[in-house]
């Protein structure tokens, strides 16, 4: 395994980092470090630390490496890729981090548990074991340089709130936080979270809608009042046109699209006929969608 030695002078005394296909190693102030593979991520990460510590050389390195690493050329056109950090490597956080990595984005995974970081280091760009309720530790990570930070801390509501507050004070552009309850979510919004998500609640809603009718493929909440419903065409609809069904007049909902054999028709006509395997994408008020579901629910 190819390795390099570096004597970057970091301002923090103990942080654990794991690079992809690399080992976990401790960072100590003024102690040479050994890294391997993924040199761009390695240099970028440590440059962030130097910037946080006030090193002018670190700022130069960070800006140079960042400008190179965040720009990829596709068909001759430069495209800037966002960088994400995910705090909390539980089921939700690790799923978010892995999905973003698979989509080709740079992801920094952070968790207080070294075991979880060991597990995450093979699937994300870089991973760090750190206490995110410690403002100095978070600052040393250069977290404000990331475009989006997802706070996916599990049951520790206090840690979730403190971490969000620290990120806001550090000037993170966009903060998305997982909430355990409505009250937790209200607090998070008050202190500056840009978006609050409720994974357990949303999944419960999806399961409930599927129980009402097995034809329901998905249910997406747009706001407190409006949602999108994906439903496989019930037997009663098969063979009829949208004009005959008259969903808008009967249920005050709109058929936005019809998916047929994987092909999406995003502007269906009134004379389009519903097939047996079609999936309808319908938008409307929650109470109107509920009435629509009940009308076609299995007895």
PDB file of C-alpha atoms in Angstrom:
ATOM      1  CA  UNK A   1       0.000   0.000   0.000  1.00  0.00           C
ATOM      2  CA  UNK A   2       1.450   3.351  -1.064  1.00  0.00           C
ATOM      3  CA  UNK A   3       1.782   5.811   1.788  1.00  0.00           C
ATOM      4  CA  UNK A   4       3.093   9.322   2.291  1.00  0.00           C
ATOM      5  CA  UNK A   5       4.288  11.218   5.338  1.00  0.00           C
ATOM      6  CA  UNK A   6       3.156  14.680   6.246  1.00  0.00           C
ATOM      7  CA  UNK A   7       3.883  17.062   9.103  1.00  0.00           C
ATOM      8  CA  UNK A   8       0.761  19.192   8.950  1.00  0.00           C
ATOM      9  CA  UNK A   9       0.438  21.138  12.181  1.00  0.00           C
ATOM     10  CA  UNK A  10      -3.178  20.749  13.352  1.00  0.00           C
ATOM     11  CA  UNK A  11      -4.714  22.858  16.086  1.00  0.00           C
ATOM     12  CA  UNK A  12      -6.718  20.081  17.677  1.00  0.00           C
ATOM     13  CA  UNK A  13      -5.174  17.310  19.773  1.00  0.00           C
ATOM     14  CA  UNK A  14      -7.208  14.193  19.102  1.00  0.00           C
ATOM     15  CA  UNK A  15      -9.405  13.373  16.166  1.00  0.00           C
ATOM     16  CA  UNK A  16      -9.868   9.978  14.516  1.00  0.00           C
ATOM     17  CA  UNK A  17      -9.969   9.813  10.737  1.00  0.00           C
ATOM     18  CA  UNK A  18     -10.458   6.908   8.369  1.00  0.00           C
ATOM     19  CA  UNK A  19      -9.822   7.276   4.638  1.00  0.00           C
ATOM     20  CA  UNK A  20     -11.342   4.973   2.058  1.00  0.00           C
ATOM     21  CA  UNK A  21      -9.333   1.737   1.788  1.00  0.00           C
ATOM     22  CA  UNK A  22      -7.070   3.119   4.480  1.00  0.00           C
ATOM     23  CA  UNK A  23      -6.434   2.669   8.182  1.00  0.00           C
ATOM     24  CA  UNK A  24      -7.718   4.640  11.150  1.00  0.00           C
ATOM     25  CA  UNK A  25      -5.072   6.868  12.619  1.00  0.00           C
ATOM     26  CA  UNK A  26      -4.909   9.508  15.368  1.00  0.00           C
ATOM     27  CA  UNK A  27      -4.091  13.097  14.596  1.00  0.00           C
ATOM     28  CA  UNK A  28      -1.854  14.810  17.166  1.00  0.00           C
ATOM     29  CA  UNK A  29      -0.547  18.340  16.991  1.00  0.00           C
ATOM     30  CA  UNK A  30       2.862  18.595  15.274  1.00  0.00           C
ATOM     31  CA  UNK A  31       3.143  14.800  14.816  1.00  0.00           C
ATOM     32  CA  UNK A  32       3.849  13.427  11.312  1.00  0.00           C
ATOM     33  CA  UNK A  33       0.886  11.592   9.819  1.00  0.00           C
ATOM     34  CA  UNK A  34       0.683   8.636   7.489  1.00  0.00           C
ATOM     35  CA  UNK A  35      -2.039   8.483   4.855  1.00  0.00           C
ATOM     36  CA  UNK A  36      -2.793   6.256   1.911  1.00  0.00           C
ATOM     37  CA  UNK A  37      -4.947   6.155  -1.210  1.00  0.00           C
ATOM     38  CA  UNK A  38      -7.335   9.024  -1.998  1.00  0.00           C
ATOM     39  CA  UNK A  39      -4.653  11.716  -1.656  1.00  0.00           C
ATOM     40  CA  UNK A  40      -6.995  14.501  -2.773  1.00  0.00           C
ATOM     41  CA  UNK A  41      -9.343  13.820   0.140  1.00  0.00           C
ATOM     42  CA  UNK A  42      -6.379  13.582   2.521  1.00  0.00           C
ATOM     43  CA  UNK A  43      -4.863  16.926   1.511  1.00  0.00           C
ATOM     44  CA  UNK A  44      -8.242  18.650   1.382  1.00  0.00           C
ATOM     45  CA  UNK A  45      -9.188  17.434   4.845  1.00  0.00           C
ATOM     46  CA  UNK A  46      -5.944  18.569   6.464  1.00  0.00           C
ATOM     47  CA  UNK A  47      -5.999  21.864   4.608  1.00  0.00           C
ATOM     48  CA  UNK A  48      -9.348  22.502   6.257  1.00  0.00           C
ATOM     49  CA  UNK A  49      -7.723  21.918   9.628  1.00  0.00           C
ATOM     50  CA  UNK A  50      -4.962  24.378   8.837  1.00  0.00           C
ATOM     51  CA  UNK A  51      -7.469  27.001   7.710  1.00  0.00           C
ATOM     52  CA  UNK A  52      -9.384  26.546  10.977  1.00  0.00           C
ATOM     53  CA  UNK A  53      -6.129  26.969  12.884  1.00  0.00           C
ATOM     54  CA  UNK A  54      -5.407  30.250  11.080  1.00  0.00           C
ATOM     55  CA  UNK A  55      -2.514  29.023   8.898  1.00  0.00           C
ATOM     56  CA  UNK A  56      -2.098  31.138   5.736  1.00  0.00           C
ATOM     57  CA  UNK A  57      -0.410  28.224   3.940  1.00  0.00           C
ATOM     58  CA  UNK A  58      -3.364  25.992   4.783  1.00  0.00           C
ATOM     59  CA  UNK A  59      -5.758  28.506   3.250  1.00  0.00           C
ATOM     60  CA  UNK A  60      -3.757  28.482   0.016  1.00  0.00           C
ATOM     61  CA  UNK A  61      -3.663  24.661  -0.076  1.00  0.00           C
ATOM     62  CA  UNK A  62      -7.348  24.363   0.748  1.00  0.00           C
ATOM     63  CA  UNK A  63      -8.504  26.816  -1.927  1.00  0.00           C
ATOM     64  CA  UNK A  64      -6.255  25.221  -4.550  1.00  0.00           C
ATOM     65  CA  UNK A  65      -7.253  21.621  -3.828  1.00  0.00           C
ATOM     66  CA  UNK A  66     -10.909  22.514  -3.378  1.00  0.00           C
ATOM     67  CA  UNK A  67     -11.066  24.282  -6.746  1.00  0.00           C
ATOM     68  CA  UNK A  68      -9.597  21.215  -8.437  1.00  0.00           C
ATOM     69  CA  UNK A  69     -11.498  18.534  -6.534  1.00  0.00           C
ATOM     70  CA  UNK A  70     -14.937  20.104  -6.733  1.00  0.00           C
ATOM     71  CA  UNK A  71     -14.838  20.575 -10.500  1.00  0.00           C
ATOM     72  CA  UNK A  72     -15.284  17.685 -12.907  1.00  0.00           C
ATOM     73  CA  UNK A  73     -15.412  17.949 -16.684  1.00  0.00           C
ATOM     74  CA  UNK A  74     -18.362  16.381 -18.482  1.00  0.00           C
ATOM     75  CA  UNK A  75     -18.539  16.880 -22.216  1.00  0.00           C
ATOM     76  CA  UNK A  76     -16.130  19.800 -22.012  1.00  0.00           C
ATOM     77  CA  UNK A  77     -18.261  21.662 -19.428  1.00  0.00           C
ATOM     78  CA  UNK A  78     -17.047  22.248 -15.890  1.00  0.00           C
ATOM     79  CA  UNK A  79     -19.524  21.087 -13.260  1.00  0.00           C
ATOM     80  CA  UNK A  80     -19.268  21.961  -9.564  1.00  0.00           C
ATOM     81  CA  UNK A  81     -20.148  19.125  -7.209  1.00  0.00           C
ATOM     82  CA  UNK A  82     -21.532  19.755  -3.766  1.00  0.00           C
ATOM     83  CA  UNK A  83     -19.796  18.365  -0.704  1.00  0.00           C
ATOM     84  CA  UNK A  84     -21.765  16.834   2.141  1.00  0.00           C
ATOM     85  CA  UNK A  85     -21.112  15.995   5.768  1.00  0.00           C
ATOM     86  CA  UNK A  86     -23.284  13.571   7.716  1.00  0.00           C
ATOM     87  CA  UNK A  87     -23.155  13.616  11.513  1.00  0.00           C
ATOM     88  CA  UNK A  88     -24.392  10.420  13.158  1.00  0.00           C
ATOM     89  CA  UNK A  89     -23.777   7.051  11.532  1.00  0.00           C
ATOM     90  CA  UNK A  90     -26.883   5.225  12.704  1.00  0.00           C
ATOM     91  CA  UNK A  91     -29.241   3.522  10.266  1.00  0.00           C
ATOM     92  CA  UNK A  92     -30.568   6.794   8.865  1.00  0.00           C
ATOM     93  CA  UNK A  93     -27.254   8.655   8.730  1.00  0.00           C
ATOM     94  CA  UNK A  94     -25.310   5.787   7.191  1.00  0.00           C
ATOM     95  CA  UNK A  95     -28.023   5.311   4.561  1.00  0.00           C
ATOM     96  CA  UNK A  96     -27.842   8.995   3.600  1.00  0.00           C
ATOM     97  CA  UNK A  97     -24.026   8.934   3.478  1.00  0.00           C
ATOM     98  CA  UNK A  98     -23.836   5.737   1.404  1.00  0.00           C
ATOM     99  CA  UNK A  99     -26.446   6.935  -1.086  1.00  0.00           C
ATOM    100  CA  UNK A 100     -24.704  10.293  -1.602  1.00  0.00           C
ATOM    101  CA  UNK A 101     -21.377   8.507  -2.095  1.00  0.00           C
ATOM    102  CA  UNK A 102     -22.893   6.131  -4.663  1.00  0.00           C
ATOM    103  CA  UNK A 103     -24.230   9.159  -6.531  1.00  0.00           C
ATOM    104  CA  UNK A 104     -20.655  10.425  -6.842  1.00  0.00           C
ATOM    105  CA  UNK A 105     -20.492  13.119  -4.164  1.00  0.00           C
ATOM    106  CA  UNK A 106     -17.779  13.725  -1.578  1.00  0.00           C
ATOM    107  CA  UNK A 107     -19.108  12.770   1.852  1.00  0.00           C
ATOM    108  CA  UNK A 108     -17.561  13.259   5.278  1.00  0.00           C
ATOM    109  CA  UNK A 109     -19.061  10.876   7.847  1.00  0.00           C
ATOM    110  CA  UNK A 110     -18.794  11.920  11.516  1.00  0.00           C
ATOM    111  CA  UNK A 111     -19.697   9.924  14.611  1.00  0.00           C
ATOM    112  CA  UNK A 112     -18.537   9.709  18.212  1.00  0.00           C
ATOM    113  CA  UNK A 113     -18.294   5.922  17.908  1.00  0.00           C
ATOM    114  CA  UNK A 114     -14.989   4.687  16.475  1.00  0.00           C
ATOM    115  CA  UNK A 115     -16.617   1.358  15.615  1.00  0.00           C
ATOM    116  CA  UNK A 116     -19.209   3.033  13.407  1.00  0.00           C
ATOM    117  CA  UNK A 117     -16.483   5.072  11.737  1.00  0.00           C
ATOM    118  CA  UNK A 118     -14.523   1.890  11.025  1.00  0.00           C
ATOM    119  CA  UNK A 119     -17.637   0.465   9.350  1.00  0.00           C
ATOM    120  CA  UNK A 120     -18.270   3.654   7.363  1.00  0.00           C
ATOM    121  CA  UNK A 121     -14.719   4.225   6.113  1.00  0.00           C
ATOM    122  CA  UNK A 122     -15.116   1.697   3.289  1.00  0.00           C
ATOM    123  CA  UNK A 123     -18.240   3.295   1.837  1.00  0.00           C
ATOM    124  CA  UNK A 124     -17.717   7.075   2.170  1.00  0.00           C
ATOM    125  CA  UNK A 125     -15.035   9.464   0.956  1.00  0.00           C
ATOM    126  CA  UNK A 126     -13.669  10.100   4.433  1.00  0.00           C
ATOM    127  CA  UNK A 127     -14.832   9.463   7.995  1.00  0.00           C
ATOM    128  CA  UNK A 128     -13.993  11.005  11.348  1.00  0.00           C
ATOM    129  CA  UNK A 129     -14.663  10.048  14.948  1.00  0.00           C
ATOM    130  CA  UNK A 130     -15.376  13.262  16.856  1.00  0.00           C
ATOM    131  CA  UNK A 131     -17.665  14.774  19.479  1.00  0.00           C
ATOM    132  CA  UNK A 132     -19.828  17.232  17.565  1.00  0.00           C
ATOM    133  CA  UNK A 133     -21.039  18.923  20.750  1.00  0.00           C
ATOM    134  CA  UNK A 134     -17.457  20.219  21.123  1.00  0.00           C
ATOM    135  CA  UNK A 135     -17.317  23.450  19.146  1.00  0.00           C
ATOM    136  CA  UNK A 136     -13.520  23.433  18.822  1.00  0.00           C
ATOM    137  CA  UNK A 137     -13.499  19.887  17.435  1.00  0.00           C
ATOM    138  CA  UNK A 138     -16.198  20.776  14.898  1.00  0.00           C
ATOM    139  CA  UNK A 139     -14.399  23.965  13.917  1.00  0.00           C
ATOM    140  CA  UNK A 140     -11.154  22.024  13.402  1.00  0.00           C
ATOM    141  CA  UNK A 141     -12.915  19.759  10.913  1.00  0.00           C
ATOM    142  CA  UNK A 142     -13.563  22.751   8.658  1.00  0.00           C
ATOM    143  CA  UNK A 143     -17.252  21.857   8.639  1.00  0.00           C
ATOM    144  CA  UNK A 144     -18.312  25.297   7.401  1.00  0.00           C
ATOM    145  CA  UNK A 145     -16.664  24.554   4.059  1.00  0.00           C
ATOM    146  CA  UNK A 146     -19.235  21.862   3.272  1.00  0.00           C
ATOM    147  CA  UNK A 147     -22.280  22.842   1.238  1.00  0.00           C
ATOM    148  CA  UNK A 148     -24.756  20.748   3.235  1.00  0.00           C
ATOM    149  CA  UNK A 149     -24.501  19.131   6.664  1.00  0.00           C
ATOM    150  CA  UNK A 150     -26.992  16.449   7.715  1.00  0.00           C
ATOM    151  CA  UNK A 151     -27.399  15.983  11.468  1.00  0.00           C
ATOM    152  CA  UNK A 152     -28.654  12.413  11.887  1.00  0.00           C
ATOM    153  CA  UNK A 153     -28.013  11.981  15.615  1.00  0.00           C
ATOM    154  CA  UNK A 154     -30.298   9.296  17.059  1.00  0.00           C
ATOM    155  CA  UNK A 155     -31.878   9.365  20.503  1.00  0.00           C
ATOM    156  CA  UNK A 156     -29.733  12.089  22.086  1.00  0.00           C
ATOM    157  CA  UNK A 157     -31.934  15.146  21.579  1.00  0.00           C
ATOM    158  CA  UNK A 158     -29.596  17.415  23.536  1.00  0.00           C
ATOM    159  CA  UNK A 159     -26.634  16.483  21.319  1.00  0.00           C
ATOM    160  CA  UNK A 160     -28.783  17.045  18.218  1.00  0.00           C
ATOM    161  CA  UNK A 161     -29.764  20.547  19.360  1.00  0.00           C
ATOM    162  CA  UNK A 162     -26.237  21.523  20.484  1.00  0.00           C
ATOM    163  CA  UNK A 163     -24.701  20.264  17.233  1.00  0.00           C
ATOM    164  CA  UNK A 164     -27.233  22.188  15.141  1.00  0.00           C
ATOM    165  CA  UNK A 165     -26.572  25.359  17.125  1.00  0.00           C
ATOM    166  CA  UNK A 166     -22.797  24.995  16.682  1.00  0.00           C
ATOM    167  CA  UNK A 167     -23.163  24.423  12.932  1.00  0.00           C
ATOM    168  CA  UNK A 168     -25.354  27.497  12.637  1.00  0.00           C
ATOM    169  CA  UNK A 169     -22.859  29.631  14.559  1.00  0.00           C
ATOM    170  CA  UNK A 170     -20.036  28.393  12.317  1.00  0.00           C
ATOM    171  CA  UNK A 171     -21.925  29.517   9.223  1.00  0.00           C
ATOM    172  CA  UNK A 172     -22.754  26.196   7.525  1.00  0.00           C
ATOM    173  CA  UNK A 173     -24.745  27.124   4.363  1.00  0.00           C
ATOM    174  CA  UNK A 174     -27.465  24.477   4.740  1.00  0.00           C
ATOM    175  CA  UNK A 175     -28.321  22.304   7.749  1.00  0.00           C
ATOM    176  CA  UNK A 176     -30.731  19.358   7.559  1.00  0.00           C
ATOM    177  CA  UNK A 177     -31.610  17.726  10.871  1.00  0.00           C
ATOM    178  CA  UNK A 178     -33.391  14.525  11.861  1.00  0.00           C
ATOM    179  CA  UNK A 179     -36.029  15.120  14.554  1.00  0.00           C
ATOM    180  CA  UNK A 180     -37.433  12.624  17.033  1.00  0.00           C
ATOM    181  CA  UNK A 181     -40.703  14.447  17.687  1.00  0.00           C
ATOM    182  CA  UNK A 182     -42.739  17.493  16.670  1.00  0.00           C
ATOM    183  CA  UNK A 183     -41.474  19.417  19.706  1.00  0.00           C
ATOM    184  CA  UNK A 184     -37.870  18.510  18.879  1.00  0.00           C
ATOM    185  CA  UNK A 185     -38.483  19.719  15.326  1.00  0.00           C
ATOM    186  CA  UNK A 186     -39.891  23.056  16.533  1.00  0.00           C
ATOM    187  CA  UNK A 187     -36.772  23.665  18.629  1.00  0.00           C
ATOM    188  CA  UNK A 188     -34.514  22.810  15.686  1.00  0.00           C
ATOM    189  CA  UNK A 189     -36.333  25.284  13.428  1.00  0.00           C
ATOM    190  CA  UNK A 190     -36.112  27.981  16.093  1.00  0.00           C
ATOM    191  CA  UNK A 191     -32.321  27.683  16.313  1.00  0.00           C
ATOM    192  CA  UNK A 192     -31.810  27.798  12.550  1.00  0.00           C
ATOM    193  CA  UNK A 193     -32.156  24.332  10.956  1.00  0.00           C
ATOM    194  CA  UNK A 194     -32.943  24.844   7.265  1.00  0.00           C
ATOM    195  CA  UNK A 195     -34.910  21.623   6.993  1.00  0.00           C
ATOM    196  CA  UNK A 196     -36.198  19.172   9.592  1.00  0.00           C
ATOM    197  CA  UNK A 197     -36.988  15.580   8.613  1.00  0.00           C
ATOM    198  CA  UNK A 198     -38.947  12.906  10.463  1.00  0.00           C
ATOM    199  CA  UNK A 199     -37.846   9.521   9.035  1.00  0.00           C
ATOM    200  CA  UNK A 200     -39.833   7.340  11.444  1.00  0.00           C
ATOM    201  CA  UNK A 201     -43.014   9.396  11.051  1.00  0.00           C
ATOM    202  CA  UNK A 202     -42.741   9.486   7.257  1.00  0.00           C
ATOM    203  CA  UNK A 203     -42.162   5.735   7.029  1.00  0.00           C
ATOM    204  CA  UNK A 204     -45.108   5.130   9.350  1.00  0.00           C
ATOM    205  CA  UNK A 205     -47.304   7.187   7.040  1.00  0.00           C
ATOM    206  CA  UNK A 206     -46.155   5.201   4.014  1.00  0.00           C
ATOM    207  CA  UNK A 207     -46.874   1.896   5.734  1.00  0.00           C
ATOM    208  CA  UNK A 208     -50.316   3.099   6.868  1.00  0.00           C
ATOM    209  CA  UNK A 209     -51.251   4.196   3.344  1.00  0.00           C
ATOM    210  CA  UNK A 210     -50.070   0.878   1.945  1.00  0.00           C
ATOM    211  CA  UNK A 211     -52.220  -0.957   4.493  1.00  0.00           C
ATOM    212  CA  UNK A 212     -55.272   0.979   3.314  1.00  0.00           C
ATOM    213  CA  UNK A 213     -54.617  -0.079  -0.259  1.00  0.00           C
ATOM    214  CA  UNK A 214     -51.848  -2.434  -1.458  1.00  0.00           C
ATOM    215  CA  UNK A 215     -52.002  -0.558  -4.778  1.00  0.00           C
ATOM    216  CA  UNK A 216     -50.326   2.460  -3.226  1.00  0.00           C
ATOM    217  CA  UNK A 217     -46.681   2.618  -4.314  1.00  0.00           C
ATOM    218  CA  UNK A 218     -45.571   5.715  -2.390  1.00  0.00           C
ATOM    219  CA  UNK A 219     -46.831   8.683  -0.428  1.00  0.00           C
ATOM    220  CA  UNK A 220     -44.778  11.895  -0.292  1.00  0.00           C
ATOM    221  CA  UNK A 221     -45.688  14.802   1.960  1.00  0.00           C
ATOM    222  CA  UNK A 222     -45.060  18.156   0.228  1.00  0.00           C
ATOM    223  CA  UNK A 223     -46.264  20.321   3.120  1.00  0.00           C
ATOM    224  CA  UNK A 224     -48.616  20.131   6.070  1.00  0.00           C
ATOM    225  CA  UNK A 225     -51.595  20.300   3.712  1.00  0.00           C
ATOM    226  CA  UNK A 226     -50.499  18.811   0.367  1.00  0.00           C
ATOM    227  CA  UNK A 227     -49.004  15.477  -0.675  1.00  0.00           C
ATOM    228  CA  UNK A 228     -48.215  13.341  -3.718  1.00  0.00           C
ATOM    229  CA  UNK A 229     -49.654   9.854  -4.068  1.00  0.00           C
ATOM    230  CA  UNK A 230     -48.302   7.142  -6.366  1.00  0.00           C
ATOM    231  CA  UNK A 231     -50.868   4.412  -6.891  1.00  0.00           C
ATOM    232  CA  UNK A 232     -51.000   1.389  -9.159  1.00  0.00           C
ATOM    233  CA  UNK A 233     -54.150   1.606 -11.241  1.00  0.00           C
ATOM    234  CA  UNK A 234     -56.987  -0.108  -9.316  1.00  0.00           C
ATOM    235  CA  UNK A 235     -59.130  -2.598 -11.231  1.00  0.00           C
ATOM    236  CA  UNK A 236     -62.001  -0.080 -11.328  1.00  0.00           C
ATOM    237  CA  UNK A 237     -59.831   2.363 -13.335  1.00  0.00           C
ATOM    238  CA  UNK A 238     -58.441  -0.044 -15.922  1.00  0.00           C
ATOM    239  CA  UNK A 239     -59.709   0.683 -19.425  1.00  0.00           C
ATOM    240  CA  UNK A 240     -61.116   4.105 -18.597  1.00  0.00           C
ATOM    241  CA  UNK A 241     -59.810   7.463 -19.781  1.00  0.00           C
ATOM    242  CA  UNK A 242     -58.877  10.327 -17.476  1.00  0.00           C
ATOM    243  CA  UNK A 243     -61.910  12.180 -18.786  1.00  0.00           C
ATOM    244  CA  UNK A 244     -64.186   9.332 -17.765  1.00  0.00           C
ATOM    245  CA  UNK A 245     -62.593   9.049 -14.330  1.00  0.00           C
ATOM    246  CA  UNK A 246     -62.855  12.818 -13.805  1.00  0.00           C
ATOM    247  CA  UNK A 247     -60.591  12.673 -10.757  1.00  0.00           C
ATOM    248  CA  UNK A 248     -60.361  16.461 -10.456  1.00  0.00           C
ATOM    249  CA  UNK A 249     -64.126  16.981 -10.236  1.00  0.00           C
ATOM    250  CA  UNK A 250     -64.893  13.980  -8.040  1.00  0.00           C
ATOM    251  CA  UNK A 251     -61.972  14.092  -5.626  1.00  0.00           C
ATOM    252  CA  UNK A 252     -60.398  17.556  -6.209  1.00  0.00           C
ATOM    253  CA  UNK A 253     -57.063  15.927  -7.024  1.00  0.00           C
ATOM    254  CA  UNK A 254     -54.873  16.263 -10.125  1.00  0.00           C
ATOM    255  CA  UNK A 255     -53.250  13.425 -12.080  1.00  0.00           C
ATOM    256  CA  UNK A 256     -49.773  14.842 -12.675  1.00  0.00           C
ATOM    257  CA  UNK A 257     -48.318  11.894 -14.557  1.00  0.00           C
ATOM    258  CA  UNK A 258     -48.850   8.291 -15.618  1.00  0.00           C
ATOM    259  CA  UNK A 259     -46.029   5.765 -15.535  1.00  0.00           C
ATOM    260  CA  UNK A 260     -46.323   2.980 -18.107  1.00  0.00           C
ATOM    261  CA  UNK A 261     -43.701   0.213 -18.315  1.00  0.00           C
ATOM    262  CA  UNK A 262     -41.111   2.500 -16.735  1.00  0.00           C
ATOM    263  CA  UNK A 263     -41.884   5.375 -19.115  1.00  0.00           C
ATOM    264  CA  UNK A 264     -43.230   8.559 -17.512  1.00  0.00           C
ATOM    265  CA  UNK A 265     -45.951  10.583 -19.248  1.00  0.00           C
ATOM    266  CA  UNK A 266     -45.711  13.919 -17.427  1.00  0.00           C
ATOM    267  CA  UNK A 267     -48.530  15.626 -19.340  1.00  0.00           C
ATOM    268  CA  UNK A 268     -51.319  13.075 -19.802  1.00  0.00           C
ATOM    269  CA  UNK A 269     -54.275  14.009 -22.004  1.00  0.00           C
ATOM    270  CA  UNK A 270     -57.910  13.651 -21.034  1.00  0.00           C
ATOM    271  CA  UNK A 271     -58.319  10.867 -23.613  1.00  0.00           C
ATOM    272  CA  UNK A 272     -55.354   8.812 -22.311  1.00  0.00           C
ATOM    273  CA  UNK A 273     -56.598   5.387 -21.250  1.00  0.00           C
ATOM    274  CA  UNK A 274     -55.461   3.719 -18.016  1.00  0.00           C
ATOM    275  CA  UNK A 275     -53.676   0.363 -18.443  1.00  0.00           C
ATOM    276  CA  UNK A 276     -53.557  -2.519 -15.966  1.00  0.00           C
ATOM    277  CA  UNK A 277     -49.895  -1.948 -15.037  1.00  0.00           C
ATOM    278  CA  UNK A 278     -50.015   1.850 -15.033  1.00  0.00           C
ATOM    279  CA  UNK A 279     -48.973   3.899 -11.997  1.00  0.00           C
ATOM    280  CA  UNK A 280     -50.740   7.212 -11.442  1.00  0.00           C
ATOM    281  CA  UNK A 281     -48.985  10.168  -9.794  1.00  0.00           C
ATOM    282  CA  UNK A 282     -51.629  12.286  -8.077  1.00  0.00           C
ATOM    283  CA  UNK A 283     -51.279  15.554  -6.126  1.00  0.00           C
ATOM    284  CA  UNK A 284     -53.824  17.153  -3.849  1.00  0.00           C
ATOM    285  CA  UNK A 285     -54.794  18.149  -0.342  1.00  0.00           C
ATOM    286  CA  UNK A 286     -54.287  15.452   2.246  1.00  0.00           C
ATOM    287  CA  UNK A 287     -57.993  15.124   3.018  1.00  0.00           C
ATOM    288  CA  UNK A 288     -58.858  14.871  -0.691  1.00  0.00           C
ATOM    289  CA  UNK A 289     -56.188  12.211  -1.263  1.00  0.00           C
ATOM    290  CA  UNK A 290     -57.541  10.311   1.758  1.00  0.00           C
ATOM    291  CA  UNK A 291     -61.014  10.333   0.199  1.00  0.00           C
ATOM    292  CA  UNK A 292     -59.538   9.124  -3.098  1.00  0.00           C
ATOM    293  CA  UNK A 293     -57.701   6.279  -1.338  1.00  0.00           C
ATOM    294  CA  UNK A 294     -60.813   5.172   0.531  1.00  0.00           C
ATOM    295  CA  UNK A 295     -62.846   5.198  -2.694  1.00  0.00           C
ATOM    296  CA  UNK A 296     -60.476   2.672  -4.275  1.00  0.00           C
ATOM    297  CA  UNK A 297     -59.380   0.799  -1.134  1.00  0.00           C
ATOM    298  CA  UNK A 298     -59.830  -2.949  -1.004  1.00  0.00           C
ATOM    299  CA  UNK A 299     -62.705  -4.030   1.212  1.00  0.00           C
TER     300      UNK A 299
END
